[in-house]
Amino acid sequence: MLASALGGPADASTRHLVWANSQGNPLYLKELVAAGLHSGALTETQGGWNWSGPLELSGRLAELVDLTLGRLAEPQRRALELLAYGEPLEPELMPIPQDLVEMGFVRIGDDGRARVAHPLYSARLRATCPTLRARAHRRALADRLEAGGANRPGDAVRVATWRLDSG
């Protein structure tokens, strides 16, 4: 589908980026390609198409994701924002509201940890979250992990990162 949308082959890293962010959704793929072409991040080289630079959610792609996220009530959106800043999260750090799972916004992995169901949702939630609320989310995640003991490998780094990012 990507080669068809571009009119030629794309390199492996570009195929991976587009697959990871569209997750097979043809509409998202189409809008990712349009956004990449518009921003100049997606360029044709002698060997095919290459994506260089960050993926920016703008234009029609942002509108599509916003429409989907617009179905959320404010408490649901805040819970999903918290998850977007900390994913994947263990159940003891954030009990996931079952309604978000049932609505398809959250998926629980085999390891029991929760993730936002689509990477574009995470990216858009982080991009549109007000700065002070984003800092509060990170601070809350650090507080919760420290309160639980932060005994697992990598927990100290997670806490430090969240503390630094929270200001």
Coordinates of N, CA and C in Angstrom, one line a residue:
M1 N 0.8 -1.2 0.0 CA 0.0 0.0 0.0 C 0.9 1.3 0.0
L2 N 2.0 1.2 0.8 CA 2.8 2.4 0.8 C 3.5 2.7 -0.5
A3 N 4.0 1.6 -1.1 CA 4.6 1.8 -2.5 C 3.6 2.3 -3.5
S4 N 2.4 1.9 -3.4 CA 1.3 2.4 -4.3 C 1.0 3.8 -4.0
A5 N 0.9 4.2 -2.7 CA 0.7 5.6 -2.4 C 1.8 6.5 -2.8
L6 N 3.0 6.0 -2.8 CA 4.2 6.9 -3.2 C 4.5 6.8 -4.6
G7 N 4.1 5.7 -5.3 CA 4.4 5.5 -6.7 C 5.8 4.9 -6.8
G8 N 6.3 4.3 -5.8 CA 7.6 3.7 -5.8 C 8.0 3.1 -4.4
P9 N 9.1 2.4 -4.3 CA 9.4 1.7 -3.1 C 9.9 2.7 -2.0
A10 N 9.8 2.3 -0.8 CA 10.3 3.1 0.3 C 11.4 2.3 1.1
D11 N 12.3 2.9 1.7 CA 13.4 2.2 2.4 C 12.7 1.5 3.7
A12 N 13.5 0.6 4.3 CA 13.0 -0.2 5.4 C 12.6 0.7 6.6
S13 N 13.4 1.7 6.9 CA 13.0 2.5 8.1 C 11.8 3.3 7.8
T14 N 11.6 3.7 6.6 CA 10.3 4.5 6.3 C 9.1 3.5 6.4
R15 N 9.3 2.3 5.8 CA 8.2 1.3 5.9 C 7.8 1.0 7.3
H16 N 8.9 0.9 8.2 CA 8.6 0.6 9.6 C 7.9 1.8 10.3
L17 N 8.4 3.0 10.0 CA 7.7 4.2 10.7 C 6.3 4.3 10.3
V18 N 6.0 4.1 9.0 CA 4.6 4.2 8.5 C 3.8 3.1 9.0
W19 N 4.3 1.9 9.1 CA 3.5 0.7 9.6 C 3.2 0.9 11.1
A20 N 4.3 1.3 11.8 CA 4.1 1.5 13.3 C 3.1 2.5 13.6
N21 N 3.0 3.6 12.8 CA 2.1 4.7 13.1 C 0.7 4.6 12.4
S22 N 0.6 3.8 11.4 CA -0.7 3.6 10.8 C -1.4 2.3 11.2
Q23 N -0.6 1.3 11.7 CA -1.0 0.0 12.1 C -2.0 -0.6 11.1
G24 N -1.7 -0.4 9.8 CA -2.5 -1.0 8.8 C -3.7 -0.2 8.4
N25 N -4.0 0.9 9.0 CA -5.2 1.7 8.7 C -4.9 2.4 7.4
P26 N -5.6 2.1 6.3 CA -5.4 2.8 5.1 C -5.5 4.3 5.1
L27 N -6.5 4.8 5.8 CA -6.7 6.2 5.9 C -5.6 6.9 6.6
Y28 N -5.1 6.3 7.8 CA -4.0 6.8 8.5 C -2.7 6.8 7.6
L29 N -2.5 5.7 6.8 CA -1.4 5.6 5.9 C -1.4 6.7 4.9
K30 N -2.6 6.9 4.3 CA -2.7 8.0 3.3 C -2.4 9.3 3.9
E31 N -2.9 9.6 5.1 CA -2.7 10.9 5.7 C -1.2 11.1 6.2
L32 N -0.6 10.0 6.6 CA 0.8 10.0 7.0 C 1.7 10.4 5.8
V33 N 1.4 9.8 4.7 CA 2.1 10.1 3.5 C 1.9 11.5 3.1
A34 N 0.7 12.0 3.1 CA 0.4 13.4 2.8 C 1.1 14.3 3.7
A35 N 1.1 14.0 5.0 CA 1.8 14.9 6.0 C 3.3 14.9 5.8
G36 N 3.8 13.7 5.5 CA 5.3 13.6 5.3 C 5.7 14.4 4.0
L37 N 4.9 14.3 3.0 CA 5.2 15.0 1.7 C 5.1 16.5 2.0
H38 N 4.0 16.9 2.7 CA 3.8 18.3 2.9 C 4.9 18.9 3.8
S39 N 5.4 18.2 4.8 CA 6.4 18.7 5.7 C 7.8 18.6 5.1
G40 N 8.0 17.8 4.1 CA 9.3 17.6 3.5 C 10.1 16.5 4.1
A41 N 9.5 15.9 5.1 CA 10.1 14.8 5.8 C 10.2 13.5 4.9
L42 N 9.3 13.4 4.0 CA 9.2 12.2 3.1 C 9.7 12.7 1.7
T43 N 10.9 12.2 1.3 CA 11.5 12.6 0.1 C 11.9 11.4 -0.8
E44 N 11.9 11.7 -2.0 CA 12.3 10.6 -3.0 C 13.8 10.8 -3.2
T45 N 14.5 9.6 -3.0 CA 15.9 9.6 -3.3 C 16.2 8.6 -4.4
Q46 N 17.4 8.4 -4.8 CA 17.7 7.5 -5.9 C 17.3 6.1 -5.6
G47 N 17.4 5.7 -4.3 CA 17.0 4.4 -3.9 C 15.6 4.2 -3.6
G48 N 14.8 5.2 -3.6 CA 13.4 5.1 -3.2 C 13.0 6.2 -2.3
W49 N 11.9 6.1 -1.6 CA 11.4 7.1 -0.7 C 12.0 6.9 0.7
N50 N 12.3 8.0 1.3 CA 12.9 8.0 2.7 C 12.3 9.1 3.5
W51 N 12.0 8.7 4.8 CA 11.5 9.6 5.8 C 12.6 10.0 6.7
S52 N 12.8 11.3 6.7 CA 13.9 11.9 7.6 C 13.2 13.0 8.4
G53 N 13.5 12.9 9.7 CA 13.0 13.9 10.6 C 11.8 13.4 11.4
P54 N 11.3 14.2 12.2 CA 10.2 13.7 13.1 C 8.8 13.6 12.4
L55 N 8.0 12.7 12.9 CA 6.7 12.6 12.4 C 5.8 13.7 13.1
E56 N 5.2 14.5 12.3 CA 4.4 15.6 12.8 C 3.0 15.3 12.5
L57 N 2.2 15.4 13.6 CA 0.7 15.2 13.4 C 0.1 16.5 13.2
S58 N -0.2 16.8 11.9 CA -0.8 18.1 11.6 C -1.8 17.8 10.5
G59 N -2.5 18.9 10.1 CA -3.5 18.8 9.0 C -4.6 17.8 9.2
R60 N -4.9 17.1 8.2 CA -6.0 16.2 8.2 C -5.7 15.0 9.1
L61 N -4.5 14.6 9.3 CA -4.2 13.5 10.2 C -4.5 13.9 11.6
A62 N -4.1 15.0 12.0 CA -4.5 15.5 13.4 C -6.0 15.6 13.6
E63 N -6.6 16.1 12.5 CA -8.1 16.2 12.6 C -8.8 14.8 12.8
L64 N -8.3 13.8 12.1 CA -8.8 12.5 12.2 C -8.6 11.9 13.6
V65 N -7.4 12.1 14.1 CA -7.2 11.6 15.5 C -8.0 12.4 16.5
D66 N -8.1 13.7 16.3 CA -8.9 14.6 17.2 C -10.3 14.2 17.2
L67 N -10.9 13.8 16.1 CA -12.3 13.3 16.0 C -12.4 12.1 16.9
T68 N -11.5 11.2 16.8 CA -11.6 9.9 17.5 C -11.5 10.2 19.0
L69 N -10.5 11.0 19.4 CA -10.3 11.4 20.8 C -11.4 12.2 21.4
G70 N -12.1 12.9 20.5 CA -13.2 13.8 20.9 C -14.4 13.0 21.5
R71 N -14.4 11.7 21.3 CA -15.4 10.9 21.9 C -15.2 10.7 23.4
L72 N -14.1 11.1 23.9 CA -13.8 10.9 25.4 C -14.3 12.0 26.2
A73 N -14.8 11.6 27.4 CA -15.2 12.6 28.4 C -13.9 13.1 29.0
E74 N -14.0 14.2 29.7 CA -12.8 14.8 30.3 C -12.0 13.9 31.2
P75 N -12.7 13.2 32.1 CA -11.9 12.3 33.0 C -11.2 11.1 32.2
Q76 N -11.9 10.7 31.2 CA -11.3 9.6 30.3 C -10.1 10.2 29.6
R77 N -10.2 11.4 29.1 CA -9.0 12.0 28.4 C -7.9 12.1 29.3
R78 N -8.1 12.6 30.5 CA -7.0 12.8 31.5 C -6.3 11.5 31.8
A79 N -7.1 10.4 32.0 CA -6.6 9.1 32.3 C -5.7 8.6 31.1
L80 N -6.2 8.9 29.9 CA -5.5 8.4 28.7 C -4.2 9.3 28.5
E81 N -4.3 10.6 28.9 CA -3.1 11.4 28.8 C -2.0 10.8 29.8
L82 N -2.4 10.5 31.0 CA -1.5 10.0 32.0 C -0.8 8.7 31.4
L83 N -1.6 7.9 30.8 CA -1.1 6.6 30.2 C -0.1 7.0 29.1
A84 N -0.4 8.0 28.3 CA 0.4 8.4 27.2 C 1.8 8.8 27.6
Y85 N 1.8 9.5 28.8 CA 3.1 9.9 29.3 C 3.9 8.8 30.0
G86 N 3.3 7.8 30.4 CA 4.0 6.7 31.2 C 4.0 5.4 30.5
E87 N 3.4 5.2 29.4 CA 3.2 3.8 28.9 C 4.6 3.2 28.6
P88 N 4.6 1.9 28.8 CA 3.6 1.0 29.3 C 3.5 1.1 30.8
L89 N 2.3 1.0 31.4 CA 2.2 1.2 32.8 C 1.7 -0.1 33.5
E90 N 2.2 -0.4 34.6 CA 1.8 -1.5 35.4 C 0.5 -1.2 36.1
P91 N -0.4 -2.2 36.3 CA -1.7 -1.9 36.9 C -1.6 -1.2 38.3
E92 N -0.5 -1.5 39.0 CA -0.4 -0.8 40.3 C -0.1 0.7 40.2
L93 N 0.4 1.1 39.1 CA 0.7 2.5 38.9 C -0.5 3.3 38.4
M94 N -1.4 2.5 37.6 CA -2.6 3.2 37.1 C -3.6 2.1 36.8
P95 N -4.6 2.0 37.7 CA -5.7 1.1 37.3 C -6.4 1.7 36.1
I96 N -6.5 0.9 35.1 CA -7.1 1.4 33.8 C -8.6 1.3 33.9
P97 N -9.3 2.4 33.6 CA -10.7 2.3 33.5 C -11.2 1.4 32.4
Q98 N -12.0 0.4 32.8 CA -12.4 -0.6 31.9 C -13.1 0.0 30.7
D99 N -13.8 1.1 30.8 CA -14.5 1.7 29.7 C -13.5 2.1 28.6
L100 N -12.3 2.5 28.9 CA -11.3 2.9 27.9 C -10.8 1.6 27.1
V101 N -10.8 0.5 27.8 CA -10.4 -0.7 27.2 C -11.5 -1.1 26.2
E102 N -12.8 -1.1 26.7 CA -13.9 -1.5 25.9 C -14.1 -0.5 24.7
M103 N -13.8 0.7 24.8 CA -13.9 1.7 23.7 C -12.8 1.5 22.7
G104 N -11.7 0.8 23.1 CA -10.6 0.5 22.1 C -9.5 1.6 22.3
F105 N -9.5 2.3 23.3 CA -8.4 3.3 23.5 C -7.2 2.8 24.3
V106 N -7.4 1.7 25.0 CA -6.3 1.1 25.8 C -6.3 -0.4 25.5
R107 N -5.0 -0.9 25.4 CA -4.9 -2.3 25.3 C -3.9 -2.8 26.4
I108 N -4.2 -4.0 26.9 CA -3.5 -4.6 28.0 C -2.6 -5.7 27.4
G109 N -1.3 -5.6 27.5 CA -0.4 -6.6 27.0 C -0.4 -7.9 27.8
D110 N 0.3 -8.8 27.2 CA 0.4 -10.1 27.9 C 1.2 -10.0 29.2
D111 N 1.9 -8.9 29.3 CA 2.7 -8.7 30.6 C 1.8 -8.0 31.6
G112 N 0.6 -7.7 31.3 CA -0.4 -7.0 32.2 C -0.3 -5.5 32.2
R113 N 0.7 -5.0 31.4 CA 0.9 -3.5 31.4 C 0.0 -2.9 30.3
A114 N -0.5 -1.7 30.6 CA -1.4 -1.0 29.7 C -0.6 0.0 28.8
R115 N -1.2 0.1 27.6 CA -0.6 1.0 26.6 C -1.8 1.7 25.9
V116 N -1.6 2.9 25.4 CA -2.6 3.5 24.6 C -2.7 2.7 23.3
A117 N -3.9 2.4 22.8 CA -4.1 1.4 21.8 C -3.5 1.8 20.4
H118 N -3.3 3.1 20.2 CA -2.7 3.5 18.9 C -1.6 4.5 19.1
P119 N -0.5 4.4 18.5 CA 0.6 5.4 18.7 C 0.2 6.8 18.3
L120 N -0.6 7.0 17.3 CA -1.1 8.3 16.9 C -1.9 9.0 18.0
Y121 N -2.6 8.2 18.8 CA -3.4 8.7 19.9 C -2.4 9.2 20.9
S122 N -1.4 8.4 21.3 CA -0.4 8.9 22.3 C 0.3 10.2 21.8
A123 N 0.7 10.2 20.6 CA 1.4 11.4 20.1 C 0.5 12.6 20.1
R124 N -0.7 12.5 19.8 CA -1.6 13.6 19.7 C -2.0 14.1 21.2
L125 N -2.2 13.1 22.1 CA -2.5 13.5 23.4 C -1.3 14.3 24.1
R126 N -0.1 13.8 23.8 CA 1.1 14.5 24.3 C 1.2 15.9 23.7
A127 N 0.9 16.0 22.4 CA 1.1 17.2 21.7 C 0.1 18.3 22.1
T128 N -1.1 17.9 22.5 CA -2.2 18.8 22.8 C -2.4 19.0 24.3
C129 N -1.7 18.3 25.1 CA -1.8 18.4 26.6 C -1.2 19.7 27.0
P130 N -1.9 20.5 27.8 CA -1.3 21.8 28.3 C -0.1 21.5 29.1
T131 N 0.9 22.4 29.1 CA 2.2 22.2 29.7 C 2.1 21.9 31.2
L132 N 1.3 22.6 31.9 CA 1.2 22.4 33.4 C 0.6 21.1 33.7
R133 N -0.4 20.7 32.9 CA -1.0 19.4 33.1 C -0.1 18.2 32.8
A134 N 0.7 18.4 31.7 CA 1.7 17.4 31.3 C 2.7 17.2 32.5
R135 N 3.2 18.3 33.0 CA 4.1 18.2 34.2 C 3.5 17.5 35.4
A136 N 2.2 17.8 35.6 CA 1.5 17.2 36.7 C 1.4 15.7 36.5
H137 N 1.1 15.3 35.2 CA 1.0 13.9 34.9 C 2.3 13.2 35.2
R138 N 3.4 13.8 34.8 CA 4.7 13.2 35.0 C 5.1 13.1 36.5
R139 N 4.7 14.1 37.2 CA 5.0 14.2 38.7 C 4.1 13.1 39.4
A140 N 2.9 12.9 38.9 CA 2.0 11.9 39.5 C 2.6 10.5 39.2
L141 N 3.1 10.3 38.1 CA 3.7 9.0 37.7 C 4.9 8.7 38.6
A142 N 5.8 9.7 38.8 CA 6.9 9.5 39.6 C 6.5 9.3 41.1
D143 N 5.6 10.0 41.6 CA 5.1 9.8 42.9 C 4.5 8.4 43.1
R144 N 3.7 8.0 42.2 CA 3.1 6.6 42.3 C 4.2 5.5 42.3
L145 N 5.2 5.7 41.4 CA 6.2 4.6 41.3 C 7.1 4.6 42.6
E146 N 7.4 5.8 43.1 CA 8.2 5.9 44.3 C 7.4 5.3 45.5
A147 N 6.1 5.6 45.6 CA 5.3 5.1 46.7 C 5.2 3.6 46.7
G148 N 5.3 3.0 45.5 CA 5.2 1.5 45.4 C 6.6 0.9 45.6
G149 N 7.6 1.6 45.8 CA 8.9 1.0 46.1 C 9.9 1.2 45.0
A150 N 9.5 1.3 43.8 CA 10.5 1.5 42.7 C 11.6 0.5 42.8
N151 N 11.2 -0.8 42.9 CA 12.2 -1.9 43.1 C 12.7 -2.6 41.8
R152 N 12.0 -2.4 40.7 CA 12.3 -3.2 39.5 C 13.5 -2.5 38.8
P153 N 14.2 -3.3 38.0 CA 15.3 -2.6 37.2 C 14.7 -1.6 36.3
G154 N 15.3 -0.4 36.2 CA 14.9 0.6 35.4 C 13.9 1.6 36.1
D155 N 13.4 1.3 37.2 CA 12.4 2.1 37.9 C 13.1 3.5 38.3
A156 N 14.3 3.4 38.8 CA 15.0 4.7 39.2 C 15.1 5.6 38.0
V157 N 15.4 5.1 36.8 CA 15.6 5.9 35.6 C 14.2 6.5 35.3
R158 N 13.2 5.7 35.4 CA 11.8 6.2 35.0 C 11.4 7.3 36.0
V159 N 11.7 7.1 37.3 CA 11.3 8.2 38.2 C 12.2 9.5 37.9
A160 N 13.5 9.3 37.7 CA 14.3 10.5 37.4 C 13.9 11.2 36.2
T161 N 13.5 10.4 35.1 CA 13.1 11.0 33.9 C 11.8 11.8 34.1
W162 N 10.8 11.2 34.8 CA 9.6 11.9 35.0 C 9.8 13.1 35.9
R163 N 10.6 13.0 36.9 CA 10.9 14.2 37.7 C 11.5 15.3 36.9
L164 N 12.5 15.0 36.1 CA 13.1 16.0 35.3 C 12.1 16.6 34.3
D165 N 11.3 15.8 33.7 CA 10.4 16.3 32.7 C 9.2 17.1 33.4
S166 N 9.0 16.9 34.6 CA 8.0 17.6 35.3 C 8.4 18.9 35.8
G167 N 9.7 19.2 35.7 CA 10.2 20.5 36.1 C 10.7 20.5 37.5

